[in-house]
Amino acid sequence: EQYFFQIYSVISAQREFRRHFQVIYAHSKKNNQQIAGTRVTFNEDGDAPGRYNIYQYQLSNGSGSGYRVIGQWVEHLQLNVNAMRWPGGMNTIPQSMCSEPCRRGERKKVRSGRPCCWQCEACEGYQVQADEFTCKDCLFGWRPTANHTTCEQVPIVKLEWHSAWAAVPVFIAIVGIIATLLIIVTFVRFNDTPIVRASGRELSYLLLSGIFFCYTVTFMMIGAPSPALCFFQRLFLGMGMCISYAALLTKTNRIYRIFEQGKQSVAAPRFISPSSQLVIAFSLIAMQLLGVAVWFIVIPPHTTVDYGEHRSWPPEKARAVLTCDVSDLSLMCSLGYSILLMVTCTVYAIKSRGVPENFNEAKPIGFTMYTTCIIWLAFIPIFFGTSKSPDKLYIQTTTLTISMSLSATVALGMLFFPKVYIILLHPEQNVQKRKRSFKAVVTAATMSQKLSQKASERPNGQAKTELLVSSRLCSENVLVKKKMNETICAVSIFLALH
């Protein structure tokens, strides 16, 4: 009982104290009592309010270093920010945090054991910010925006006519087409003259048509892809070269067979007439058409958007390319047959290199094929060496079109420009020589060839003597009465007329 009495006495005293304090607190707020000019107040807990001065220790270059009053606390904080000084003499308030907030496009990489501290890492490559802590890759065919916050579709581009990559091939093609048409018009206008007839009119027109197609391929390769354009791309990509080299191969094969036959017999070889030559040439062209037809059946022509090889760096430059669905392998298969004809024609040109100089274009065809081989040997490493380049579309298209145009220009310049020059500027040379029999002209040309070979194998003095004796023998022969050049021209005219 005594214990409970003591507890009751304490509780009663607390209640009495609280009642008296409330009376004093209300009286002090109402009467605003002051002591020594300072208002006397109490808080709800019965304590007088705190009064504090706030100091900061400030360094100076002189001897004035020490504590400076920068604020007070009287019921609330009163701080003079301008009076504060920070390390390094800075006046700005340093931030009190472990890590700064990450910018847009950056993710937080939390430090181990310190969840409130992190490192900001930018989303790189083709990634965007998925949330505060992770990045994710854009879908195929999409690229990140500049701040890596969202993905946008990769723009689809194509080779434009006004670009520098297209300007040079188009210019060469236009000049080549104009030159080809002018030569065709000249040949048609002077169709019955000896120069045109001696060059083999039928194969010459076929060769000119192939050269024309080689130039027109440039416009098909640069035009906006569509199923119709892709059809013509496949058809004429290898057709122009095939027509050209089929005609040249037929010509060189004809020359080679004539002189090989002349070494053994004076009888004319088979299949050297114009109609036979056209049948041979069109048979070679038919093989190309058959291959293209199979290509059309297996893979119909259509357009495609190429994304995979065009993810360039930085991602802002990424683009997709609208193109015809023609792989590098399909392209080389289409051109492979034409290249085979070109190589075969070059082999025949090498075999015919001993033919007299002015005989039926043997030498110009040889130089044409040597130059063409050099052009395509330079084309192949450039074409396949840039297959992984971001500018693959531009480099490969430009390289292919320029190579085809240069090949056509070489044939045009070496085989047709000299003839047009004589036809238009020196018509006095465009006259027919005296016709001779095949036996006479082949015997004379073969004898000339053998004499040249023997002269090259003998010492100078012996060669001169032998040539002198042979000359005298030839002068006594009724088959060789005129100069050798006259005989060679007669061969060309005979072959053109027969």
GROMACS .gro file of C-alpha atoms in nm:
model
  498
    1GLU     CA    1   0.000   0.000   0.000
    2GLN     CA    2   0.285   0.233   0.076
    3TYR     CA    3   0.432   0.169  -0.269
    4PHE     CA    4   0.109   0.251  -0.451
    5PHE     CA    5   0.071   0.563  -0.237
    6GLN     CA    6   0.411   0.691  -0.351
    7ILE     CA    7   0.318   0.635  -0.719
    8TYR     CA    8  -0.006   0.820  -0.674
    9SER     CA    9   0.175   1.113  -0.506
   10VAL     CA   10   0.420   1.142  -0.805
   11ILE     CA   11   0.138   1.132  -1.061
   12SER     CA   12  -0.056   1.398  -0.867
   13ALA     CA   13   0.253   1.622  -0.851
   14GLN     CA   14   0.305   1.591  -1.227
   15ARG     CA   15  -0.053   1.683  -1.295
   16GLU     CA   16  -0.027   1.983  -1.063
   17PHE     CA   17   0.299   2.092  -1.231
   18ARG     CA   18   0.148   2.065  -1.579
   19ARG     CA   19  -0.154   2.271  -1.472
   20HIS     CA   20   0.066   2.546  -1.327
   21PHE     CA   21   0.294   2.540  -1.640
   22GLN     CA   22   0.003   2.581  -1.872
   23VAL     CA   23  -0.113   2.883  -1.676
   24ILE     CA   24   0.239   3.035  -1.690
   25TYR     CA   25   0.278   2.952  -2.068
   26ALA     CA   26  -0.055   3.115  -2.149
   27HIS     CA   27   0.025   3.415  -1.932
   28SER     CA   28   0.368   3.463  -2.095
   29LYS     CA   29   0.222   3.458  -2.449
   30LYS     CA   30  -0.054   3.698  -2.352
   31ASN     CA   31   0.153   3.956  -2.158
   32ASN     CA   32   0.477   3.927  -2.370
   33GLN     CA   33   0.709   3.949  -2.070
   34GLN     CA   34   1.058   4.079  -2.132
   35ILE     CA   35   1.379   4.060  -1.930
   36ALA     CA   36   1.664   4.296  -2.019
   37GLY     CA   37   1.486   4.379  -2.341
   38THR     CA   38   1.448   4.017  -2.447
   39ARG     CA   39   1.111   3.858  -2.469
   40VAL     CA   40   1.070   3.567  -2.231
   41THR     CA   41   0.887   3.270  -2.382
   42PHE     CA   42   0.855   2.901  -2.319
   43ASN     CA   43   0.779   2.617  -2.555
   44GLU     CA   44   0.521   2.350  -2.500
   45ASP     CA   45   0.770   2.143  -2.305
   46GLY     CA   46   0.839   2.428  -2.065
   47ASP     CA   47   1.184   2.505  -2.204
   48ALA     CA   48   1.308   2.844  -2.306
   49PRO     CA   49   1.385   2.869  -2.684
   50GLY     CA   50   1.745   2.805  -2.790
   51ARG     CA   51   1.964   3.083  -2.922
   52TYR     CA   52   2.272   2.980  -3.120
   53ASN     CA   53   2.541   3.145  -3.330
   54ILE     CA   54   2.668   2.949  -3.630
   55TYR     CA   55   3.043   2.971  -3.705
   56GLN     CA   56   3.257   2.858  -3.997
   57TYR     CA   57   3.631   2.834  -3.986
   58GLN     CA   58   3.766   3.022  -4.285
   59LEU     CA   59   4.122   3.023  -4.416
   60SER     CA   60   4.286   3.327  -4.565
   61ASN     CA   61   4.629   3.398  -4.709
   62GLY     CA   62   4.700   3.646  -4.433
   63SER     CA   63   4.676   3.610  -4.059
   64GLY     CA   64   4.302   3.659  -4.052
   65SER     CA   65   4.213   3.289  -4.049
   66GLY     CA   66   3.960   3.189  -3.786
   67TYR     CA   67   3.597   3.133  -3.710
   68ARG     CA   68   3.344   3.367  -3.869
   69VAL     CA   69   2.976   3.405  -3.781
   70ILE     CA   70   2.772   3.302  -4.085
   71GLY     CA   71   2.427   3.269  -3.924
   72GLN     CA   72   2.207   3.227  -3.617
   73TRP     CA   73   1.934   3.005  -3.484
   74VAL     CA   74   1.652   3.183  -3.305
   75GLU     CA   75   1.340   2.974  -3.341
   76HIS     CA   76   1.448   2.917  -3.704
   77LEU     CA   77   1.767   2.912  -3.909
   78GLN     CA   78   1.908   3.241  -4.031
   79LEU     CA   79   2.207   3.168  -4.260
   80ASN     CA   80   2.416   3.417  -4.458
   81VAL     CA   81   2.516   3.205  -4.758
   82ASN     CA   82   2.726   3.482  -4.913
   83ALA     CA   83   2.948   3.488  -4.608
   84MET     CA   84   3.033   3.122  -4.639
   85ARG     CA   85   3.361   3.003  -4.791
   86TRP     CA   86   3.451   2.656  -4.932
   87PRO     CA   87   3.777   2.480  -5.016
   88GLY     CA   88   3.953   2.627  -5.315
   89GLY     CA   89   3.798   2.967  -5.261
   90MET     CA   90   3.466   2.859  -5.411
   91ASN     CA   91   3.150   3.047  -5.317
   92THR     CA   92   2.908   2.781  -5.446
   93ILE     CA   93   2.777   2.520  -5.207
   94PRO     CA   94   2.918   2.172  -5.280
   95GLN     CA   95   2.666   1.897  -5.328
   96SER     CA   96   2.638   1.649  -5.050
   97MET     CA   97   2.564   1.320  -5.228
   98CYS     CA   98   2.744   0.999  -5.315
   99SER     CA   99   2.652   1.000  -5.687
  100GLU     CA  100   2.488   1.246  -5.921
  101PRO     CA  101   2.173   1.153  -6.112
  102CYS     CA  102   2.237   0.987  -6.450
  103ARG     CA  103   2.149   1.165  -6.770
  104ARG     CA  104   1.905   1.036  -7.031
  105GLY     CA  105   2.042   0.740  -7.221
  106GLU     CA  106   2.256   0.628  -6.923
  107ARG     CA  107   2.197   0.345  -6.681
  108LYS     CA  108   2.296   0.319  -6.315
  109LYS     CA  109   2.557   0.061  -6.219
  110VAL     CA  110   2.522   0.023  -5.841
  111ARG     CA  111   2.842  -0.012  -5.640
  112SER     CA  112   2.874  -0.329  -5.439
  113GLY     CA  113   2.759  -0.282  -5.078
  114ARG     CA  114   2.660   0.084  -5.134
  115PRO     CA  115   2.305   0.088  -5.273
  116CYS     CA  116   2.289   0.467  -5.268
  117CYS     CA  117   2.604   0.504  -5.480
  118TRP     CA  118   2.635   0.418  -5.848
  119GLN     CA  119   2.824   0.483  -6.168
  120CYS     CA  120   2.652   0.614  -6.480
  121GLU     CA  121   2.721   0.413  -6.796
  122ALA     CA  122   2.600   0.527  -7.138
  123CYS     CA  123   2.399   0.287  -7.352
  124GLU     CA  124   2.632   0.225  -7.648
  125GLY     CA  125   2.600   0.095  -8.000
  126TYR     CA  126   2.248  -0.001  -8.099
  127GLN     CA  127   2.121  -0.001  -7.737
  128VAL     CA  128   1.866   0.225  -7.573
  129GLN     CA  129   1.776   0.288  -7.208
  130ALA     CA  130   1.511   0.036  -7.101
  131ASP     CA  131   1.482   0.156  -6.739
  132GLU     CA  132   1.692   0.318  -6.468
  133PHE     CA  133   1.933   0.024  -6.445
  134THR     CA  134   1.934  -0.158  -6.784
  135CYS     CA  135   1.988  -0.102  -7.158
  136LYS     CA  136   1.839  -0.312  -7.439
  137ASP     CA  137   1.920  -0.364  -7.808
  138CYS     CA  138   1.704  -0.216  -8.082
  139LEU     CA  139   1.523  -0.461  -8.305
  140PHE     CA  140   1.672  -0.558  -8.641
  141GLY     CA  141   1.615  -0.278  -8.887
  142TRP     CA  142   1.598  -0.013  -8.614
  143ARG     CA  143   1.858   0.222  -8.468
  144PRO     CA  144   1.875   0.433  -8.146
  145THR     CA  145   1.802   0.802  -8.140
  146ALA     CA  146   2.079   1.049  -8.062
  147ASN     CA  147   2.017   1.033  -7.684
  148HIS     CA  148   1.967   0.651  -7.682
  149THR     CA  149   1.623   0.673  -7.524
  150THR     CA  150   1.409   0.519  -7.801
  151CYS     CA  151   1.457   0.328  -8.127
  152GLU     CA  152   1.370   0.456  -8.473
  153GLN     CA  153   1.347   0.274  -8.803
  154VAL     CA  154   1.662   0.274  -9.014
  155PRO     CA  155   1.608   0.498  -9.320
  156ILE     CA  156   1.596   0.320  -9.655
  157VAL     CA  157   1.821   0.469  -9.924
  158LYS     CA  158   1.912   0.396 -10.284
  159LEU     CA  159   2.168   0.523 -10.532
  160GLU     CA  160   2.050   0.865 -10.647
  161TRP     CA  161   2.105   1.006 -10.994
  162HIS     CA  162   2.249   1.331 -10.859
  163SER     CA  163   2.514   1.165 -10.640
  164ALA     CA  164   2.880   1.175 -10.737
  165TRP     CA  165   2.885   0.793 -10.743
  166ALA     CA  166   2.633   0.796 -11.028
  167ALA     CA  167   2.748   1.107 -11.216
  168VAL     CA  168   3.071   0.958 -11.357
  169PRO     CA  169   2.922   0.626 -11.484
  170VAL     CA  170   2.623   0.807 -11.635
  171PHE     CA  171   2.847   1.055 -11.816
  172ILE     CA  172   3.064   0.777 -11.961
  173ALA     CA  173   2.754   0.581 -12.065
  174ILE     CA  174   2.592   0.879 -12.238
  175VAL     CA  175   2.908   0.960 -12.433
  176GLY     CA  176   2.947   0.593 -12.526
  177ILE     CA  177   2.587   0.559 -12.644
  178ILE     CA  178   2.617   0.868 -12.861
  179ALA     CA  179   2.944   0.742 -13.013
  180THR     CA  180   2.794   0.396 -13.075
  181LEU     CA  181   2.488   0.539 -13.248
  182LEU     CA  182   2.706   0.761 -13.467
  183ILE     CA  183   2.918   0.462 -13.572
  184ILE     CA  184   2.606   0.256 -13.648
  185VAL     CA  185   2.466   0.539 -13.861
  186THR     CA  186   2.799   0.570 -14.044
  187PHE     CA  187   2.816   0.197 -14.115
  188VAL     CA  188   2.458   0.191 -14.237
  189ARG     CA  189   2.518   0.496 -14.458
  190PHE     CA  190   2.833   0.340 -14.611
  191ASN     CA  191   2.714  -0.017 -14.589
  192ASP     CA  192   2.835  -0.121 -14.936
  193THR     CA  193   3.179   0.036 -14.920
  194PRO     CA  194   3.488  -0.190 -14.909
  195ILE     CA  195   3.588  -0.090 -14.553
  196VAL     CA  196   3.249  -0.186 -14.409
  197ARG     CA  197   3.227  -0.505 -14.614
  198ALA     CA  198   3.580  -0.610 -14.529
  199SER     CA  199   3.516  -0.572 -14.157
  200GLY     CA  200   3.236  -0.829 -14.171
  201ARG     CA  201   2.915  -0.632 -14.165
  202GLU     CA  202   2.699  -0.890 -13.990
  203LEU     CA  203   2.934  -0.949 -13.697
  204SER     CA  204   3.016  -0.577 -13.681
  205TYR     CA  205   2.651  -0.486 -13.632
  206LEU     CA  206   2.617  -0.763 -13.374
  207LEU     CA  207   2.924  -0.634 -13.191
  208LEU     CA  208   2.790  -0.277 -13.198
  209SER     CA  209   2.460  -0.393 -13.049
  210GLY     CA  210   2.648  -0.564 -12.765
  211ILE     CA  211   2.850  -0.249 -12.701
  212PHE     CA  212   2.527  -0.049 -12.692
  213PHE     CA  213   2.379  -0.284 -12.429
  214CYS     CA  214   2.695  -0.254 -12.218
  215TYR     CA  215   2.641   0.120 -12.196
  216THR     CA  216   2.266   0.095 -12.122
  217VAL     CA  217   2.328  -0.136 -11.824
  218THR     CA  218   2.452   0.172 -11.634
  219PHE     CA  219   2.104   0.323 -11.628
  220MET     CA  220   1.947  -0.005 -11.516
  221MET     CA  221   2.193  -0.038 -11.229
  222ILE     CA  222   2.141   0.319 -11.102
  223GLY     CA  223   1.762   0.343 -11.149
  224ALA     CA  224   1.517   0.303 -10.860
  225PRO     CA  225   1.479  -0.073 -10.797
  226SER     CA  226   1.149  -0.231 -10.897
  227PRO     CA  227   1.053  -0.582 -11.012
  228ALA     CA  228   1.050  -0.467 -11.377
  229LEU     CA  229   1.390  -0.299 -11.347
  230CYS     CA  230   1.533  -0.604 -11.170
  231PHE     CA  231   1.413  -0.817 -11.462
  232PHE     CA  232   1.601  -0.603 -11.714
  233GLN     CA  233   1.906  -0.587 -11.487
  234ARG     CA  234   1.937  -0.964 -11.487
  235LEU     CA  235   1.869  -0.990 -11.859
  236PHE     CA  236   2.113  -0.726 -11.985
  237LEU     CA  237   2.379  -0.738 -11.713
  238GLY     CA  238   2.567  -1.017 -11.886
  239MET     CA  239   2.394  -0.997 -12.223
  240GLY     CA  240   2.583  -0.693 -12.353
  241MET     CA  241   2.921  -0.849 -12.277
  242CYS     CA  242   2.807  -1.188 -12.405
  243ILE     CA  243   2.699  -1.043 -12.742
  244SER     CA  244   3.022  -0.845 -12.776
  245TYR     CA  245   3.260  -1.127 -12.690
  246ALA     CA  246   3.061  -1.386 -12.885
  247ALA     CA  247   3.108  -1.173 -13.198
  248LEU     CA  248   3.477  -1.117 -13.126
  249LEU     CA  249   3.534  -1.485 -13.047
  250THR     CA  250   3.369  -1.583 -13.374
  251LYS     CA  251   3.594  -1.340 -13.561
  252THR     CA  252   3.918  -1.452 -13.400
  253ASN     CA  253   3.824  -1.819 -13.439
  254ARG     CA  254   3.759  -1.758 -13.809
  255ILE     CA  255   4.096  -1.591 -13.861
  256TYR     CA  256   4.277  -1.866 -13.671
  257ARG     CA  257   4.109  -2.147 -13.869
  258ILE     CA  258   4.178  -1.979 -14.202
  259PHE     CA  259   4.552  -1.956 -14.145
  260GLU     CA  260   4.579  -2.298 -13.983
  261GLN     CA  261   4.400  -2.442 -14.284
  262GLY     CA  262   4.626  -2.242 -14.517
  263LYS     CA  263   4.933  -2.414 -14.371
  264GLN     CA  264   4.796  -2.754 -14.468
  265SER     CA  265   4.577  -2.700 -14.770
  266VAL     CA  266   4.457  -2.431 -15.007
  267ALA     CA  267   4.096  -2.539 -14.957
  268ALA     CA  268   3.878  -2.297 -14.766
  269PRO     CA  269   3.783  -2.409 -14.413
  270ARG     CA  270   3.422  -2.475 -14.327
  271PHE     CA  271   3.181  -2.231 -14.163
  272ILE     CA  272   3.350  -1.904 -14.261
  273SER     CA  273   3.056  -1.756 -14.452
  274PRO     CA  274   2.864  -1.465 -14.293
  275SER     CA  275   2.560  -1.681 -14.229
  276SER     CA  276   2.769  -1.950 -14.061
  277GLN     CA  277   2.940  -1.688 -13.846
  278LEU     CA  278   2.606  -1.552 -13.730
  279VAL     CA  279   2.485  -1.902 -13.642
  280ILE     CA  280   2.797  -1.962 -13.432
  281ALA     CA  281   2.764  -1.625 -13.257
  282PHE     CA  282   2.394  -1.668 -13.180
  283SER     CA  283   2.458  -2.019 -13.051
  284LEU     CA  284   2.704  -1.874 -12.799
  285ILE     CA  285   2.453  -1.603 -12.702
  286ALA     CA  286   2.178  -1.863 -12.659
  287MET     CA  287   2.375  -2.022 -12.375
  288GLN     CA  288   2.363  -1.694 -12.183
  289LEU     CA  289   1.988  -1.662 -12.244
  290LEU     CA  290   1.935  -2.016 -12.121
  291GLY     CA  291   2.122  -1.945 -11.799
  292VAL     CA  292   1.924  -1.626 -11.737
  293ALA     CA  293   1.596  -1.811 -11.801
  294VAL     CA  294   1.686  -2.073 -11.540
  295TRP     CA  295   1.775  -1.790 -11.300
  296PHE     CA  296   1.433  -1.632 -11.354
  297ILE     CA  297   1.259  -1.961 -11.279
  298VAL     CA  298   1.457  -2.046 -10.967
  299ILE     CA  299   1.458  -1.694 -10.819
  300PRO     CA  300   1.201  -1.456 -10.971
  301PRO     CA  301   1.326  -1.097 -10.990
  302HIS     CA  302   1.220  -0.883 -10.695
  303THR     CA  303   1.348  -0.605 -10.472
  304THR     CA  304   1.482  -0.641 -10.119
  305VAL     CA  305   1.592  -0.416  -9.834
  306ASP     CA  306   1.944  -0.496  -9.722
  307TYR     CA  307   1.990  -0.429  -9.348
  308GLY     CA  308   2.248  -0.679  -9.230
  309GLU     CA  309   2.569  -0.539  -9.375
  310HIS     CA  310   2.490  -0.172  -9.331
  311ARG     CA  311   2.499  -0.122  -8.951
  312SER     CA  312   2.767   0.140  -8.963
  313TRP     CA  313   2.930   0.330  -8.680
  314PRO     CA  314   2.814   0.562  -8.537
  315PRO     CA  315   2.455   0.429  -8.536
  316GLU     CA  316   2.323   0.768  -8.649
  317LYS     CA  317   2.468   0.690  -8.994
  318ALA     CA  318   2.307   0.345  -9.020
  319ARG     CA  319   2.089   0.293  -9.325
  320ALA     CA  320   1.921   0.017  -9.520
  321VAL     CA  321   1.959  -0.017  -9.895
  322LEU     CA  322   1.677  -0.082 -10.140
  323THR     CA  323   1.822  -0.301 -10.411
  324CYS     CA  324   1.744  -0.585 -10.647
  325ASP     CA  325   1.784  -0.927 -10.491
  326VAL     CA  326   2.107  -1.019 -10.671
  327SER     CA  327   2.379  -1.172 -10.457
  328ASP     CA  328   2.748  -1.140 -10.538
  329LEU     CA  329   2.755  -1.509 -10.634
  330SER     CA  330   2.459  -1.471 -10.872
  331LEU     CA  331   2.618  -1.164 -11.024
  332MET     CA  332   2.947  -1.341 -11.093
  333CYS     CA  333   2.761  -1.642 -11.235
  334SER     CA  334   2.581  -1.407 -11.474
  335LEU     CA  335   2.909  -1.243 -11.577
  336GLY     CA  336   3.108  -1.566 -11.560
  337TYR     CA  337   2.997  -1.694 -11.901
  338SER     CA  338   3.089  -1.361 -12.062
  339ILE     CA  339   3.426  -1.368 -11.888
  340LEU     CA  340   3.477  -1.723 -12.021
  341LEU     CA  341   3.409  -1.598 -12.375
  342MET     CA  342   3.648  -1.310 -12.315
  343VAL     CA  343   3.927  -1.541 -12.197
  344THR     CA  344   3.872  -1.779 -12.491
  345CYS     CA  345   3.878  -1.489 -12.733
  346THR     CA  346   4.203  -1.372 -12.575
  347VAL     CA  347   4.354  -1.719 -12.623
  348TYR     CA  348   4.264  -1.712 -12.992
  349ALA     CA  349   4.404  -1.359 -13.018
  350ILE     CA  350   4.734  -1.485 -12.877
  351LYS     CA  351   4.737  -1.778 -13.118
  352SER     CA  352   4.669  -1.542 -13.408
  353ARG     CA  353   4.939  -1.295 -13.313
  354GLY     CA  354   5.158  -1.418 -13.603
  355VAL     CA  355   4.894  -1.323 -13.861
  356PRO     CA  356   5.005  -1.039 -14.094
  357GLU     CA  357   4.945  -0.700 -13.939
  358ASN     CA  358   4.665  -0.575 -14.163
  359PHE     CA  359   4.477  -0.900 -14.191
  360ASN     CA  360   4.111  -0.872 -14.100
  361GLU     CA  361   4.146  -0.696 -13.760
  362ALA     CA  362   4.358  -0.968 -13.597
  363LYS     CA  363   4.589  -0.722 -13.424
  364PRO     CA  364   4.320  -0.473 -13.310
  365ILE     CA  365   4.113  -0.757 -13.168
  366GLY     CA  366   4.419  -0.882 -12.981
  367PHE     CA  367   4.491  -0.543 -12.828
  368THR     CA  368   4.123  -0.505 -12.740
  369MET     CA  369   4.118  -0.833 -12.551
  370TYR     CA  370   4.446  -0.765 -12.367
  371THR     CA  371   4.316  -0.429 -12.245
  372THR     CA  372   3.979  -0.575 -12.150
  373CYS     CA  373   4.143  -0.847 -11.941
  374ILE     CA  374   4.341  -0.585 -11.751
  375ILE     CA  375   4.020  -0.388 -11.679
  376TRP     CA  376   3.840  -0.690 -11.537
  377LEU     CA  377   4.142  -0.807 -11.340
  378ALA     CA  378   4.131  -0.469 -11.165
  379PHE     CA  379   3.752  -0.492 -11.121
  380ILE     CA  380   3.741  -0.823 -10.933
  381PRO     CA  381   3.948  -0.727 -10.622
  382ILE     CA  382   3.773  -0.391 -10.593
  383PHE     CA  383   3.428  -0.547 -10.619
  384PHE     CA  384   3.480  -0.826 -10.367
  385GLY     CA  385   3.716  -0.629 -10.143
  386THR     CA  386   3.437  -0.382 -10.059
  387SER     CA  387   3.166  -0.641  -9.985
  388LYS     CA  388   3.169  -0.548  -9.613
  389SER     CA  389   3.199  -0.173  -9.659
  390PRO     CA  390   2.913   0.056  -9.549
  391ASP     CA  391   2.936   0.211  -9.897
  392LYS     CA  392   2.912  -0.126 -10.070
  393LEU     CA  393   2.615  -0.020 -10.282
  394TYR     CA  394   2.790   0.284 -10.423
  395ILE     CA  395   3.137   0.135 -10.471
  396GLN     CA  396   3.026  -0.191 -10.632
  397THR     CA  397   2.766  -0.032 -10.859
  398THR     CA  398   3.007   0.237 -10.975
  399THR     CA  399   3.290  -0.012 -11.026
  400LEU     CA  400   3.073  -0.255 -11.222
  401THR     CA  401   2.919   0.006 -11.451
  402ILE     CA  402   3.249   0.181 -11.521
  403SER     CA  403   3.422  -0.152 -11.596
  404MET     CA  404   3.153  -0.248 -11.845
  405SER     CA  405   3.159   0.097 -12.006
  406LEU     CA  406   3.539   0.094 -12.031
  407SER     CA  407   3.533  -0.252 -12.191
  408ALA     CA  408   3.282  -0.128 -12.448
  409THR     CA  409   3.486   0.188 -12.507
  410VAL     CA  410   3.805  -0.011 -12.569
  411ALA     CA  411   3.630  -0.223 -12.834
  412LEU     CA  412   3.470   0.083 -12.986
  413GLY     CA  413   3.794   0.276 -13.004
  414MET     CA  414   4.024   0.003 -13.133
  415LEU     CA  415   3.789  -0.172 -13.376
  416PHE     CA  416   3.560   0.100 -13.514
  417PHE     CA  417   3.714   0.445 -13.475
  418PRO     CA  418   3.992   0.377 -13.733
  419LYS     CA  419   3.733   0.259 -13.987
  420VAL     CA  420   3.508   0.559 -13.931
  421TYR     CA  421   3.811   0.786 -13.961
  422ILE     CA  422   3.894   0.643 -14.305
  423ILE     CA  423   3.529   0.642 -14.419
  424LEU     CA  424   3.464   1.004 -14.324
  425LEU     CA  425   3.801   1.177 -14.361
  426HIS     CA  426   3.991   0.966 -14.614
  427PRO     CA  427   3.736   0.826 -14.858
  428GLU     CA  428   4.011   0.783 -15.120
  429GLN     CA  429   4.139   0.487 -14.917
  430ASN     CA  430   3.795   0.329 -14.906
  431VAL     CA  431   3.833   0.156 -15.244
  432GLN     CA  432   3.826  -0.208 -15.340
  433LYS     CA  433   4.148  -0.387 -15.432
  434ARG     CA  434   4.173  -0.638 -15.716
  435LYS     CA  435   3.988  -0.957 -15.629
  436ARG     CA  436   4.189  -1.278 -15.606
  437SER     CA  437   4.108  -1.640 -15.550
  438PHE     CA  438   4.117  -1.784 -15.200
  439LYS     CA  439   4.407  -2.008 -15.302
  440ALA     CA  440   4.615  -1.711 -15.411
  441VAL     CA  441   4.557  -1.490 -15.112
  442VAL     CA  442   4.600  -1.763 -14.852
  443THR     CA  443   4.918  -1.890 -15.019
  444ALA     CA  444   5.063  -1.539 -15.027
  445ALA     CA  445   4.970  -1.460 -14.668
  446THR     CA  446   5.103  -1.793 -14.543
  447MET     CA  447   5.429  -1.746 -14.732
  448SER     CA  448   5.467  -1.401 -14.579
  449GLN     CA  449   5.414  -1.542 -14.235
  450LYS     CA  450   5.671  -1.820 -14.286
  451LEU     CA  451   5.927  -1.578 -14.424
  452SER     CA  452   5.883  -1.353 -14.123
  453GLN     CA  453   5.930  -1.643 -13.884
  454LYS     CA  454   6.245  -1.760 -14.065
  455ALA     CA  455   6.390  -1.411 -14.067
  456SER     CA  456   6.347  -1.385 -13.693
  457GLU     CA  457   6.529  -1.715 -13.639
  458ARG     CA  458   6.835  -1.637 -13.861
  459PRO     CA  459   7.131  -1.408 -13.806
  460ASN     CA  460   7.093  -1.068 -13.965
  461GLY     CA  461   7.311  -1.134 -14.269
  462GLN     CA  462   7.172  -1.478 -14.338
  463ALA     CA  463   6.819  -1.357 -14.291
  464LYS     CA  464   6.869  -1.076 -14.539
  465THR     CA  465   7.012  -1.317 -14.797
  466GLU     CA  466   6.731  -1.564 -14.752
  467LEU     CA  467   6.469  -1.293 -14.772
  468LEU     CA  468   6.632  -1.161 -15.089
  469VAL     CA  469   6.624  -1.505 -15.252
  470SER     CA  470   6.268  -1.562 -15.141
  471SER     CA  471   6.173  -1.223 -15.279
  472ARG     CA  472   6.313  -1.311 -15.614
  473LEU     CA  473   6.130  -1.643 -15.615
  474CYS     CA  474   5.809  -1.469 -15.523
  475SER     CA  475   5.851  -1.214 -15.798
  476GLU     CA  476   5.871  -1.499 -16.048
  477ASN     CA  477   5.558  -1.662 -15.916
  478VAL     CA  478   5.241  -1.557 -16.095
  479LEU     CA  479   5.042  -1.581 -15.771
  480VAL     CA  480   5.246  -1.307 -15.602
  481LYS     CA  481   5.297  -1.016 -15.848
  482LYS     CA  482   5.194  -0.725 -15.636
  483LYS     CA  483   5.312  -0.592 -15.305
  484MET     CA  484   5.243  -0.791 -14.990
  485ASN     CA  485   5.009  -0.526 -14.852
  486GLU     CA  486   4.796  -0.559 -15.165
  487THR     CA  487   4.778  -0.932 -15.109
  488ILE     CA  488   4.679  -0.894 -14.745
  489CYS     CA  489   4.401  -0.652 -14.835
  490ALA     CA  490   4.283  -0.899 -15.095
  491VAL     CA  491   4.248  -1.161 -14.822
  492SER     CA  492   4.026  -0.935 -14.617
  493ILE     CA  493   3.810  -0.840 -14.915
  494PHE     CA  494   3.779  -1.201 -15.024
  495LEU     CA  495   3.660  -1.310 -14.679
  496ALA     CA  496   3.414  -1.023 -14.661
  497LEU     CA  497   3.264  -1.105 -15.000
  498HIS     CA  498   3.249  -1.477 -14.942
   0.00000   0.00000   0.00000
